[in-house]
PDB file of C-alpha atoms in Angstrom:
ATOM      1  CA  HIS A  20     -10.208   1.702  16.705  1.00  0.00           C
ATOM      2  CA  VAL A  21      -8.281  -1.225  15.348  1.00  0.00           C
ATOM      3  CA  GLN A  22      -4.495  -1.108  15.457  1.00  0.00           C
ATOM      4  CA  LEU A  23      -2.452  -2.682  12.707  1.00  0.00           C
ATOM      5  CA  VAL A  24       1.153  -3.867  12.646  1.00  0.00           C
ATOM      6  CA  GLU A  25       2.901  -4.980   9.449  1.00  0.00           C
ATOM      7  CA  SER A  26       5.727  -7.453   9.173  1.00  0.00           C
ATOM      8  CA  GLY A  27       7.615  -9.242   6.437  1.00  0.00           C
ATOM      9  CA  GLY A  28       9.263  -6.430   4.524  1.00  0.00           C
ATOM     10  CA  GLY A  29      12.841  -6.574   3.387  1.00  0.00           C
ATOM     11  CA  SER A  30      15.137  -6.761   0.406  1.00  0.00           C
ATOM     12  CA  VAL A  31      14.582  -9.229  -2.397  1.00  0.00           C
ATOM     13  CA  GLN A  32      15.998  -9.783  -5.852  1.00  0.00           C
ATOM     14  CA  ALA A  33      13.930  -9.125  -8.927  1.00  0.00           C
ATOM     15  CA  GLY A  34      11.850 -12.143  -9.792  1.00  0.00           C
ATOM     16  CA  GLY A  35      11.607 -13.203  -6.186  1.00  0.00           C
ATOM     17  CA  SER A  36       8.653 -13.402  -3.825  1.00  0.00           C
ATOM     18  CA  LEU A  37       7.650 -11.788  -0.579  1.00  0.00           C
ATOM     19  CA  THR A  38       4.794 -12.140   1.853  1.00  0.00           C
ATOM     20  CA  LEU A  39       3.711  -9.241   4.024  1.00  0.00           C
ATOM     21  CA  ALA A  40       1.535  -9.764   7.059  1.00  0.00           C
ATOM     22  CA  CYS A  41      -0.688  -7.377   8.981  1.00  0.00           C
ATOM     23  CA  ALA A  42      -1.702  -8.206  12.530  1.00  0.00           C
ATOM     24  CA  ALA A  43      -4.840  -6.542  13.869  1.00  0.00           C
ATOM     25  CA  SER A  44      -5.549  -5.765  17.494  1.00  0.00           C
ATOM     26  CA  ARG A  45      -9.048  -7.199  17.247  1.00  0.00           C
ATOM     27  CA  SER A  46     -11.263  -9.376  15.105  1.00  0.00           C
ATOM     28  CA  ILE A  47     -11.508  -7.822  11.660  1.00  0.00           C
ATOM     29  CA  TYR A  48     -12.968 -10.367   9.279  1.00  0.00           C
ATOM     30  CA  TYR A  49     -16.622  -9.330   9.566  1.00  0.00           C
ATOM     31  CA  ASP A  50     -16.333  -5.687  10.543  1.00  0.00           C
ATOM     32  CA  TYR A  51     -13.526  -4.377   8.342  1.00  0.00           C
ATOM     33  CA  CYS A  52     -12.492  -4.106   4.711  1.00  0.00           C
ATOM     34  CA  MET A  53      -8.796  -4.887   4.548  1.00  0.00           C
ATOM     35  CA  GLY A  54      -6.279  -3.657   2.062  1.00  0.00           C
ATOM     36  CA  TRP A  55      -2.680  -2.987   1.165  1.00  0.00           C
ATOM     37  CA  PHE A  56      -1.203   0.249  -0.162  1.00  0.00           C
ATOM     38  CA  ARG A  57       2.277   1.317  -1.093  1.00  0.00           C
ATOM     39  CA  GLN A  58       4.212   4.533  -1.496  1.00  0.00           C
ATOM     40  CA  ALA A  59       7.363   4.801  -3.538  1.00  0.00           C
ATOM     41  CA  PRO A  60       9.789   7.704  -3.073  1.00  0.00           C
ATOM     42  CA  GLY A  61       8.429  10.842  -4.682  1.00  0.00           C
ATOM     43  CA  LYS A  62       5.104   9.233  -5.515  1.00  0.00           C
ATOM     44  CA  GLU A  63       1.660   9.251  -4.010  1.00  0.00           C
ATOM     45  CA  ARG A  64       0.386   6.359  -1.961  1.00  0.00           C
ATOM     46  CA  GLU A  65      -1.470   3.876  -4.154  1.00  0.00           C
ATOM     47  CA  GLU A  66      -3.756   0.971  -3.497  1.00  0.00           C
ATOM     48  CA  VAL A  67      -2.256  -2.427  -4.243  1.00  0.00           C
ATOM     49  CA  ALA A  68      -4.934  -4.901  -3.201  1.00  0.00           C
ATOM     50  CA  ARG A  69      -8.047  -4.911  -1.087  1.00  0.00           C
ATOM     51  CA  PHE A  70     -11.152  -6.759  -0.103  1.00  0.00           C
ATOM     52  CA  ASP A  71     -14.270  -4.781  -0.988  1.00  0.00           C
ATOM     53  CA  GLY A  72     -17.481  -4.712   1.007  1.00  0.00           C
ATOM     54  CA  ASP A  73     -18.562  -8.017  -0.515  1.00  0.00           C
ATOM     55  CA  ARG A  74     -15.150  -9.500   0.374  1.00  0.00           C
ATOM     56  CA  ASN A  75     -14.120  -9.721  -3.250  1.00  0.00           C
ATOM     57  CA  ALA A  76     -10.437  -9.155  -3.861  1.00  0.00           C
ATOM     58  CA  ASP A  77      -9.430  -6.266  -6.106  1.00  0.00           C
ATOM     59  CA  TYR A  78      -5.932  -5.636  -7.410  1.00  0.00           C
ATOM     60  CA  ALA A  79      -4.126  -2.746  -9.010  1.00  0.00           C
ATOM     61  CA  GLU A  80      -3.335  -3.358 -12.670  1.00  0.00           C
ATOM     62  CA  SER A  81       0.364  -3.096 -11.904  1.00  0.00           C
ATOM     63  CA  VAL A  82       0.271  -6.174  -9.644  1.00  0.00           C
ATOM     64  CA  LYS A  83      -2.584  -8.184 -11.115  1.00  0.00           C
ATOM     65  CA  GLY A  84      -1.497 -11.776 -11.589  1.00  0.00           C
ATOM     66  CA  ARG A  85       1.468 -11.283  -9.255  1.00  0.00           C
ATOM     67  CA  ALA A  86      -0.245 -10.457  -5.980  1.00  0.00           C
ATOM     68  CA  SER A  87      -2.650 -12.255  -3.705  1.00  0.00           C
ATOM     69  CA  ILE A  88      -4.421 -10.865  -0.643  1.00  0.00           C
ATOM     70  CA  SER A  89      -5.702 -13.287   1.964  1.00  0.00           C
ATOM     71  CA  VAL A  90      -7.046 -13.229   5.501  1.00  0.00           C
ATOM     72  CA  ASP A  91      -6.645 -15.561   8.447  1.00  0.00           C
ATOM     73  CA  SER A  92      -9.709 -14.732  10.501  1.00  0.00           C
ATOM     74  CA  ALA A  93      -8.674 -17.015  13.358  1.00  0.00           C
ATOM     75  CA  LYS A  94      -5.443 -15.082  13.829  1.00  0.00           C
ATOM     76  CA  ASN A  95      -6.813 -11.616  13.042  1.00  0.00           C
ATOM     77  CA  THR A  96      -4.202 -11.217  10.332  1.00  0.00           C
ATOM     78  CA  PHE A  97      -4.219 -10.609   6.627  1.00  0.00           C
ATOM     79  CA  GLN A  98      -1.453 -11.030   4.130  1.00  0.00           C
ATOM     80  CA  LEU A  99      -0.191  -9.823   0.800  1.00  0.00           C
ATOM     81  CA  GLN A 100       1.856 -12.267  -1.222  1.00  0.00           C
ATOM     82  CA  MET A 101       3.725 -10.897  -4.185  1.00  0.00           C
ATOM     83  CA  ASN A 102       5.557 -12.912  -6.796  1.00  0.00           C
ATOM     84  CA  SER A 103       7.740 -12.014  -9.746  1.00  0.00           C
ATOM     85  CA  LEU A 104       8.806  -8.857  -7.968  1.00  0.00           C
ATOM     86  CA  LYS A 105      10.137  -5.965 -10.028  1.00  0.00           C
ATOM     87  CA  PRO A 106      12.304  -3.022  -9.039  1.00  0.00           C
ATOM     88  CA  GLU A 107       9.276  -0.794  -9.509  1.00  0.00           C
ATOM     89  CA  ASP A 108       7.593  -2.652  -6.645  1.00  0.00           C
ATOM     90  CA  THR A 109      10.070  -0.977  -4.306  1.00  0.00           C
ATOM     91  CA  ALA A 110       8.071   1.068  -1.801  1.00  0.00           C
ATOM     92  CA  VAL A 111       6.884   1.332   1.755  1.00  0.00           C
ATOM     93  CA  TYR A 112       3.904  -0.976   2.060  1.00  0.00           C
ATOM     94  CA  TYR A 113       1.035  -0.150   4.400  1.00  0.00           C
ATOM     95  CA  CYS A 114      -1.850  -2.272   5.506  1.00  0.00           C
ATOM     96  CA  ALA A 115      -5.179  -0.591   6.140  1.00  0.00           C
ATOM     97  CA  ALA A 116      -8.619  -1.431   7.448  1.00  0.00           C
ATOM     98  CA  ASP A 117     -11.884   0.414   6.856  1.00  0.00           C
ATOM     99  CA  ARG A 118     -14.921  -0.146   8.977  1.00  0.00           C
ATOM    100  CA  ARG A 119     -17.414  -2.337   7.132  1.00  0.00           C
ATOM    101  CA  VAL A 120     -21.087  -1.784   7.849  1.00  0.00           C
ATOM    102  CA  GLY A 121     -23.849  -3.341   5.805  1.00  0.00           C
ATOM    103  CA  GLY A 122     -21.382  -4.368   3.122  1.00  0.00           C
ATOM    104  CA  ILE A 123     -20.040  -0.827   2.715  1.00  0.00           C
ATOM    105  CA  CYS A 124     -16.444   0.120   3.453  1.00  0.00           C
ATOM    106  CA  TYR A 125     -16.082   3.478   5.139  1.00  0.00           C
ATOM    107  CA  GLU A 126     -12.790   5.005   4.048  1.00  0.00           C
ATOM    108  CA  SER A 127     -13.257   7.828   6.535  1.00  0.00           C
ATOM    109  CA  SER A 128     -12.665   5.322   9.320  1.00  0.00           C
ATOM    110  CA  ARG A 129      -9.454   3.950   7.828  1.00  0.00           C
ATOM    111  CA  ALA A 130      -6.785   2.700  10.198  1.00  0.00           C
ATOM    112  CA  TRP A 131      -3.209   2.390   8.964  1.00  0.00           C
ATOM    113  CA  GLY A 132      -0.266   0.275   9.900  1.00  0.00           C
ATOM    114  CA  GLN A 133       3.129   1.876  10.381  1.00  0.00           C
ATOM    115  CA  GLY A 134       4.506   0.668   7.052  1.00  0.00           C
ATOM    116  CA  THR A 135       7.197  -1.785   6.067  1.00  0.00           C
ATOM    117  CA  GLN A 136       9.915  -1.229   3.475  1.00  0.00           C
ATOM    118  CA  VAL A 137      10.158  -3.528   0.472  1.00  0.00           C
ATOM    119  CA  THR A 138      13.215  -3.113  -1.737  1.00  0.00           C
ATOM    120  CA  VAL A 139      13.560  -5.017  -5.000  1.00  0.00           C
ATOM    121  CA  SER A 140      16.902  -4.935  -6.786  1.00  0.00           C
TER     122      SER A 140
END
C-alpha cells in the first residue's frame, strides 16, 4: 500500500492562492490515479481534482478554472494549486491514490492522506 502525506494547508485571504502537496511513499506516476478531495464542516467529502486512468485531469465545477493538479514523478509527489480562493473553499483537503491497472482506476484500493486544513477568510 502507498502512504500519502499532505502539506501546504493554512489560512489565506479570499482571492489568494495556495498550493497543497502530497508526498507518496513510493513511485506513483504509472501505477496510481491521483486526486484531491475536500470535506467542509457538516458536508460530505467531495472530489476536487483528479487524474483519470488516461492521466487526463478532471476538476469539480466549483473549482474549474481556479485549480490545477500536477505531478512530479521524480519526487513521487503531486500537487493541487488553487487560485482566487473563496470562503467556500474552506475545508480539510485530502489527497488520494487509486491503484491504476490497464488504464483503470480502482477506487476500492484507494489510499488517503491524513488531511490538511485550508481556511479562507
